[in-house]
PDB file of C-alpha atoms in Angstrom:
ATOM      1  CA  MET A  16     111.115  85.417 100.916  1.00 54.00           C
ATOM      2  CA  GLU A  17     109.398  83.730  98.435  1.00 45.00           C
ATOM      3  CA  LYS A  18     106.266  81.189  99.279  1.00 42.00           C
ATOM      4  CA  ARG A  19     108.246  78.363  98.291  1.00 37.00           C
ATOM      5  CA  THR A  20     111.105  79.091 100.373  1.00 34.00           C
ATOM      6  CA  VAL A  21     109.671  81.286 103.329  1.00 34.00           C
ATOM      7  CA  PHE A  22     112.741  80.334 105.702  1.00 31.00           C
ATOM      8  CA  ALA A  23     116.399  80.628 104.801  1.00 30.00           C
ATOM      9  CA  LYS A  24     117.027  77.732 107.316  1.00 29.00           C
ATOM     10  CA  LEU A  25     114.886  74.708 108.300  1.00 25.00           C
ATOM     11  CA  ALA A  26     115.647  72.763 111.310  1.00 28.00           C
ATOM     12  CA  ALA A  27     115.620  69.210 110.322  1.00 25.00           C
ATOM     13  CA  ALA A  28     113.474  67.103 112.749  1.00 29.00           C
ATOM     14  CA  LEU A  29     114.530  63.477 113.462  1.00 27.00           C
ATOM     15  CA  MET A  30     111.738  61.030 114.162  1.00 30.00           C
ATOM     16  CA  VAL A  31     112.298  57.971 115.936  1.00 33.00           C
ATOM     17  CA  VAL A  32     109.765  54.809 115.599  1.00 33.00           C
ATOM     18  CA  ALA A  33     110.268  52.569 118.552  1.00 32.00           C
ATOM     19  CA  VAL A  34     108.579  49.241 118.607  1.00 33.00           C
ATOM     20  CA  ALA A  35     108.038  47.664 122.130  1.00 34.00           C
ATOM     21  CA  LEU A  36     105.730  44.802 123.294  1.00 34.00           C
ATOM     22  CA  THR A  37     103.747  46.507 125.683  1.00 34.00           C
ATOM     23  CA  SER A  38     100.308  48.112 125.712  1.00 41.00           C
ATOM     24  CA  VAL A  39      99.562  51.459 123.941  1.00 46.00           C
ATOM     25  CA  PHE A  40      98.059  54.128 125.974  1.00 49.00           C
ATOM     26  CA  TYR A  41      96.291  57.306 124.296  1.00 50.00           C
ATOM     27  CA  VAL A  42      97.846  60.668 125.939  1.00 47.00           C
ATOM     28  CA  PRO A  43      95.550  63.796 124.867  1.00 54.00           C
ATOM     29  CA  ALA A  44      97.577  66.508 123.312  1.00 52.00           C
ATOM     30  CA  GLN A  45      97.915  69.652 125.818  1.00 60.00           C
ATOM     31  CA  ALA A  46      95.451  72.465 124.542  1.00 64.00           C
ATOM     32  CA  ALA A  47      97.641  75.485 123.370  1.00 76.00           C
ATOM     33  CA  GLU A  48      97.710  78.339 125.563  1.00 90.00           C
ATOM     34  CA  SER A  49      96.949  81.942 124.322  1.00 93.00           C
ATOM     35  CA  LYS A  50      97.691  85.742 125.646  1.00 94.00           C
ATOM     36  CA  VAL A  51      95.641  88.622 124.451  1.00 96.00           C
ATOM     37  CA  TYR A  52      97.982  91.870 123.793  1.00 96.00           C
ATOM     38  CA  THR A  53      96.470  95.016 123.348  1.00 98.00           C
ATOM     39  CA  VAL A  54      98.667  96.926 120.522  1.00 98.00           C
ATOM     40  CA  THR A  55      98.820 100.401 120.282  1.00 98.00           C
ATOM     41  CA  GLY A  56     101.021 102.070 117.364  1.00 98.00           C
ATOM     42  CA  GLN A  57     101.158 104.481 114.291  1.00 98.00           C
ATOM     43  CA  TYR A  58     101.333 103.583 110.743  1.00 98.00           C
ATOM     44  CA  HIS A  59     103.736 105.777 108.667  1.00 98.00           C
ATOM     45  CA  GLN A  60     102.539 104.744 105.362  1.00 98.00           C
ATOM     46  CA  THR A  61     103.851 107.927 103.543  1.00 98.00           C
ATOM     47  CA  GLU A  62     107.202 106.787 104.339  1.00 98.00           C
ATOM     48  CA  ALA A  63     106.712 103.122 103.564  1.00 98.00           C
ATOM     49  CA  ARG A  64     105.337 103.939 100.093  1.00 98.00           C
ATOM     50  CA  SER A  65     108.675 106.057  99.397  1.00 98.00           C
ATOM     51  CA  MET A  66     110.568 102.750  99.564  1.00 98.00           C
ATOM     52  CA  LEU A  67     109.160 101.555  96.048  1.00 98.00           C
ATOM     53  CA  LYS A  68     111.508 103.970  94.510  1.00 98.00           C
ATOM     54  CA  LYS A  69     114.415 102.415  96.244  1.00 98.00           C
ATOM     55  CA  VAL A  70     113.436  99.053  95.223  1.00 98.00           C
ATOM     56  CA  ASN A  71     112.942  99.701  91.785  1.00 98.00           C
ATOM     57  CA  LYS A  72     116.158 101.522  91.378  1.00 98.00           C
ATOM     58  CA  PHE A  73     117.736  98.513  92.889  1.00 98.00           C
ATOM     59  CA  ARG A  74     115.813  96.337  90.497  1.00 98.00           C
ATOM     60  CA  THR A  75     117.001  97.993  87.431  1.00 98.00           C
ATOM     61  CA  GLY A  76     120.347  99.430  88.500  1.00 97.00           C
ATOM     62  CA  LYS A  77     123.868  97.801  88.202  1.00 96.00           C
ATOM     63  CA  ASN A  78     123.513  96.595  91.785  1.00 97.00           C
ATOM     64  CA  ALA A  79     120.861  94.260  90.788  1.00 98.00           C
ATOM     65  CA  TRP A  80     122.805  90.708  91.655  1.00 98.00           C
ATOM     66  CA  TYR A  81     123.056  88.159  94.142  1.00 98.00           C
ATOM     67  CA  TYR A  82     124.963  85.009  95.016  1.00 97.00           C
ATOM     68  CA  ALA A  83     124.012  81.688  93.616  1.00 96.00           C
ATOM     69  CA  GLU A  84     124.369  78.561  95.669  1.00 96.00           C
ATOM     70  CA  ASP A  85     127.672  77.587  93.995  1.00 97.00           C
ATOM     71  CA  GLY A  86     128.774  81.061  95.214  1.00 95.00           C
ATOM     72  CA  SER A  87     129.067  82.740  91.779  1.00 97.00           C
ATOM     73  CA  LYS A  88     127.312  86.087  91.443  1.00 96.00           C
ATOM     74  CA  TYR A  89     124.090  86.163  89.435  1.00 97.00           C
ATOM     75  CA  LYS A  90     123.419  89.090  87.506  1.00 97.00           C
ATOM     76  CA  CYS A  91     119.810  90.048  87.149  1.00 97.00           C
ATOM     77  CA  LYS A  92     119.010  91.305  83.632  1.00 95.00           C
ATOM     78  CA  GLY A  93     115.585  92.927  82.143  1.00 96.00           C
ATOM     79  CA  LEU A  94     113.944  93.050  85.498  1.00 98.00           C
ATOM     80  CA  LYS A  95     110.993  95.208  85.439  1.00 98.00           C
ATOM     81  CA  LYS A  96     109.877  97.537  88.107  1.00 98.00           C
ATOM     82  CA  TYR A  97     107.404  96.434  90.717  1.00 98.00           C
ATOM     83  CA  THR A  98     103.894  97.957  90.393  1.00 98.00           C
ATOM     84  CA  TYR A  99     102.589  98.939  93.927  1.00 98.00           C
ATOM     85  CA  ASP A 100      99.525  96.872  95.040  1.00 98.00           C
ATOM     86  CA  TYR A 101      97.171  98.529  97.352  1.00 98.00           C
ATOM     87  CA  THR A 102      95.643  95.110  98.584  1.00 98.00           C
ATOM     88  CA  LEU A 103      99.300  94.045  99.461  1.00 98.00           C
ATOM     89  CA  GLU A 104      99.738  97.135 101.187  1.00 98.00           C
ATOM     90  CA  GLN A 105      96.574  96.557 103.594  1.00 98.00           C
ATOM     91  CA  ILE A 106      98.240  92.722 104.066  1.00 98.00           C
ATOM     92  CA  ALA A 107     101.532  94.080 104.938  1.00 98.00           C
ATOM     93  CA  MET A 108      99.948  96.572 107.388  1.00 98.00           C
ATOM     94  CA  GLU A 109      98.389  94.009 108.993  1.00 98.00           C
ATOM     95  CA  ARG A 110     101.450  92.179 109.164  1.00 98.00           C
ATOM     96  CA  ALA A 111     103.376  94.957 110.638  1.00 98.00           C
ATOM     97  CA  MET A 112     101.177  95.247 113.531  1.00 98.00           C
ATOM     98  CA  GLU A 113     101.272  91.224 114.080  1.00 98.00           C
ATOM     99  CA  VAL A 114     104.976  91.118 113.866  1.00 98.00           C
ATOM    100  CA  SER A 115     105.034  93.891 116.463  1.00 98.00           C
ATOM    101  CA  VAL A 116     103.887  91.012 118.723  1.00 97.00           C
ATOM    102  CA  LEU A 117     105.475  87.939 117.481  1.00 97.00           C
ATOM    103  CA  PHE A 118     108.458  88.850 114.977  1.00 97.00           C
ATOM    104  CA  ASP A 119     108.134  85.925 112.786  1.00 97.00           C
ATOM    105  CA  HIS A 120     106.696  84.681 109.414  1.00 97.00           C
ATOM    106  CA  THR A 121     104.063  82.714 111.506  1.00 97.00           C
ATOM    107  CA  ARG A 122     101.306  84.924 112.547  1.00 98.00           C
ATOM    108  CA  PRO A 123     100.516  85.343 116.280  1.00 97.00           C
ATOM    109  CA  ASN A 124      97.346  82.820 115.879  1.00 95.00           C
ATOM    110  CA  GLY A 125     100.003  80.287 114.609  1.00 95.00           C
ATOM    111  CA  GLU A 126      98.979  80.030 111.200  1.00 96.00           C
ATOM    112  CA  SER A 127     101.330  80.867 108.147  1.00 96.00           C
ATOM    113  CA  CYS A 128     101.890  84.559 107.338  1.00 97.00           C
ATOM    114  CA  PHE A 129     100.207  83.843 103.583  1.00 96.00           C
ATOM    115  CA  THR A 130      97.079  83.193 105.484  1.00 97.00           C
ATOM    116  CA  ALA A 131      96.772  86.796 105.676  1.00 97.00           C
ATOM    117  CA  TYR A 132      96.389  87.019 101.802  1.00 97.00           C
ATOM    118  CA  PRO A 133      92.865  86.710 100.075  1.00 95.00           C
ATOM    119  CA  ASP A 134      91.888  83.440  98.410  1.00 94.00           C
ATOM    120  CA  ASN A 135      92.156  83.104  94.544  1.00 93.00           C
ATOM    121  CA  THR A 136      93.879  86.471  93.987  1.00 95.00           C
ATOM    122  CA  TYR A 137      97.685  85.554  93.646  1.00 97.00           C
ATOM    123  CA  TYR A 138      99.535  82.929  91.945  1.00 96.00           C
ATOM    124  CA  MET A 139     102.756  83.623  94.113  1.00 96.00           C
ATOM    125  CA  CYS A 140     103.592  85.694  97.071  1.00 97.00           C
ATOM    126  CA  GLY A 141     106.475  86.548  99.488  1.00 97.00           C
ATOM    127  CA  GLU A 142     107.164  88.311 102.561  1.00 98.00           C
ATOM    128  CA  ASN A 143     110.190  90.397 104.173  1.00 98.00           C
ATOM    129  CA  ILE A 144     110.162  91.415 107.654  1.00 98.00           C
ATOM    130  CA  ALA A 145     112.571  93.895 109.655  1.00 98.00           C
ATOM    131  CA  MET A 146     112.518  95.824 112.542  1.00 98.00           C
ATOM    132  CA  GLY A 147     114.709  98.231 114.901  1.00 97.00           C
ATOM    133  CA  TYR A 148     114.628 101.264 116.972  1.00 98.00           C
ATOM    134  CA  LYS A 149     113.555 104.452 115.061  1.00 96.00           C
ATOM    135  CA  LEU A 150     114.466 102.002 111.669  1.00 97.00           C
ATOM    136  CA  SER A 151     113.770 104.431 108.673  1.00 98.00           C
ATOM    137  CA  ALA A 152     112.694 103.259 105.195  1.00 98.00           C
ATOM    138  CA  GLY A 153     116.269 103.744 103.944  1.00 98.00           C
ATOM    139  CA  ASP A 154     117.864 101.747 106.997  1.00 97.00           C
ATOM    140  CA  ALA A 155     115.256  98.691 106.255  1.00 98.00           C
ATOM    141  CA  PHE A 156     115.956  98.663 102.679  1.00 98.00           C
ATOM    142  CA  LYS A 157     119.678  98.631 103.451  1.00 97.00           C
ATOM    143  CA  LEU A 158     119.197  95.872 105.714  1.00 97.00           C
ATOM    144  CA  TRP A 159     117.178  93.711 103.114  1.00 98.00           C
ATOM    145  CA  GLN A 160     120.154  94.189 100.417  1.00 98.00           C
ATOM    146  CA  GLU A 161     122.118  91.787 102.278  1.00 98.00           C
ATOM    147  CA  LYS A 162     125.095  92.391 100.020  1.00 94.00           C
ATOM    148  CA  ASN A 163     127.649  91.169 102.396  1.00 95.00           C
ATOM    149  CA  TYR A 164     126.025  87.934 102.875  1.00 97.00           C
ATOM    150  CA  GLY A 165     126.394  84.737 101.118  1.00 97.00           C
ATOM    151  CA  TYR A 166     123.594  82.616  99.306  1.00 97.00           C
ATOM    152  CA  SER A 167     122.014  81.544 102.490  1.00 96.00           C
ATOM    153  CA  GLY A 168     121.802  85.092 103.819  1.00 97.00           C
ATOM    154  CA  GLN A 169     120.279  86.705 100.837  1.00 98.00           C
ATOM    155  CA  GLY A 170     116.811  85.525 100.715  1.00 97.00           C
ATOM    156  CA  HIS A 171     115.452  89.122 101.308  1.00 97.00           C
ATOM    157  CA  ARG A 172     117.532  90.341  98.693  1.00 98.00           C
ATOM    158  CA  ARG A 173     116.488  87.722  96.207  1.00 98.00           C
ATOM    159  CA  SER A 174     112.741  88.780  96.967  1.00 97.00           C
ATOM    160  CA  MET A 175     113.258  92.283  96.022  1.00 98.00           C
ATOM    161  CA  LEU A 176     115.020  90.968  92.650  1.00 98.00           C
ATOM    162  CA  SER A 177     112.645  88.136  92.102  1.00 97.00           C
ATOM    163  CA  GLU A 178     111.762  87.449  88.438  1.00 97.00           C
ATOM    164  CA  GLY A 179     108.531  85.740  89.356  1.00 97.00           C
ATOM    165  CA  PHE A 180     106.952  88.593  91.462  1.00 98.00           C
ATOM    166  CA  SER A 181     105.534  91.735  89.698  1.00 98.00           C
ATOM    167  CA  CYS A 182     104.141  93.964  92.580  1.00 98.00           C
ATOM    168  CA  ILE A 183     105.004  94.977  96.092  1.00 98.00           C
ATOM    169  CA  GLY A 184     102.844  96.226  99.131  1.00 98.00           C
ATOM    170  CA  ILE A 185     105.110  97.902 102.058  1.00 98.00           C
ATOM    171  CA  ALA A 186     104.153  98.899 105.578  1.00 98.00           C
ATOM    172  CA  CYS A 187     105.612 100.577 108.618  1.00 98.00           C
ATOM    173  CA  PHE A 188     104.009 100.267 112.311  1.00 98.00           C
ATOM    174  CA  GLU A 189     105.756 102.050 115.013  1.00 98.00           C
ATOM    175  CA  VAL A 190     105.413 100.836 118.616  1.00 98.00           C
ATOM    176  CA  ASP A 191     107.253 102.866 121.633  1.00 97.00           C
ATOM    177  CA  GLY A 192     110.191 104.048 119.092  1.00 97.00           C
ATOM    178  CA  TYR A 193     110.378 100.664 117.404  1.00 98.00           C
ATOM    179  CA  THR A 194     109.478 100.337 113.665  1.00 98.00           C
ATOM    180  CA  TYR A 195     108.537  97.250 112.161  1.00 98.00           C
ATOM    181  CA  TRP A 196     108.622  97.032 108.462  1.00 98.00           C
ATOM    182  CA  VAL A 197     107.032  94.633 105.848  1.00 98.00           C
ATOM    183  CA  GLN A 198     107.252  93.876 102.503  1.00 98.00           C
ATOM    184  CA  GLU A 199     104.544  91.628 100.808  1.00 98.00           C
ATOM    185  CA  PHE A 200     105.463  90.406  97.134  1.00 98.00           C
ATOM    186  CA  ALA A 201     103.046  88.833  94.770  1.00 98.00           C
ATOM    187  CA  TYR A 202     102.141  87.909  91.028  1.00 98.00           C
ATOM    188  CA  PRO A 203     100.004  89.516  89.475  1.00 98.00           C
ATOM    189  CA  ASN A 204      98.722  92.793  90.798  1.00 98.00           C
ATOM    190  CA  SER A 205      95.374  92.601  92.173  1.00 98.00           C
ATOM    191  CA  GLY A 206      94.424  95.904  90.399  1.00 98.00           C
ATOM    192  CA  ALA A 207      92.921  97.486  93.738  1.00 98.00           C
ATOM    193  CA  LYS A 208      92.332 101.106  93.601  1.00 98.00           C
ATOM    194  CA  LYS A 209      94.861 103.611  94.974  1.00 98.00           C
ATOM    195  CA  THR A 210      94.246 104.810  98.702  1.00 98.00           C
ATOM    196  CA  LYS A 211      95.381 107.437 100.859  1.00 98.00           C
ATOM    197  CA  ALA A 212      98.382 106.858 102.588  1.00 98.00           C
ATOM    198  CA  ASN A 213      97.358 105.857 106.243  1.00 98.00           C
ATOM    199  CA  ASN A 214      99.466 107.709 108.807  1.00 98.00           C
ATOM    200  CA  LYS A 215      97.236 107.024 111.728  1.00 98.00           C
ATOM    201  CA  THR A 216      97.529 105.535 115.253  1.00 98.00           C
ATOM    202  CA  LYS A 217      95.629 102.247 115.884  1.00 98.00           C
ATOM    203  CA  THR A 218      94.835 100.060 118.546  1.00 98.00           C
ATOM    204  CA  LYS A 219      93.949  96.321 118.270  1.00 97.00           C
ATOM    205  CA  LYS A 220      93.826  93.345 120.456  1.00 98.00           C
ATOM    206  CA  ILE A 221      95.877  90.387 118.850  1.00 97.00           C
ATOM    207  CA  GLU A 222      95.519  86.908 120.360  1.00 96.00           C
ATOM    208  CA  CYS A 223      99.056  85.323 120.366  1.00 96.00           C
ATOM    209  CA  ILE A 224      99.568  81.415 121.179  1.00 94.00           C
ATOM    210  CA  THR A 225     102.256  80.924 123.579  1.00 83.00           C
ATOM    211  CA  GLN A 226     102.357  77.184 123.728  1.00 68.00           C
TER     212      GLN A 226
END
């Protein structure tokens, strides 16, 4: 989803201010606890890169539409194909490993997913994530299409059909049969040189804040 609307639904917090004629005591905040996970999994970047054709066919075909907030169907016209950004792919690969530990747009260290991006490279950015047992590129793409949902359930679809993004990077990381998929979107393309698709196994320690 776009950086400006990372979450489709936001929980509203009610702040209550109480005034009392009593002394005020300082209570130090409890330190956050964390746990370190050793993650071992395999990247499937050849398959991940194959999704680009599906996304671009979607953007330029007759199914390039989504529901507007008023329930009407907005038809996208003149969308250009996404270019592949190899910097975004590296970010997506990092995030795919992270979401295998914490399936969220918040990183395991408690920071926003957009802290994975390099500074001063992109004007806009967004992220889609998906996971499932033996979830293929086609399966993940179908989930993100969200064609049977209304406006509030089509955030991933709107990212793939965005007029503001111009490039994409995609990653797939498999752990114990479960595949974790990430799409990273941005504008403009970083211009990073093409790299060989990484289909290797990787082990890394990831610290995750638990409180």
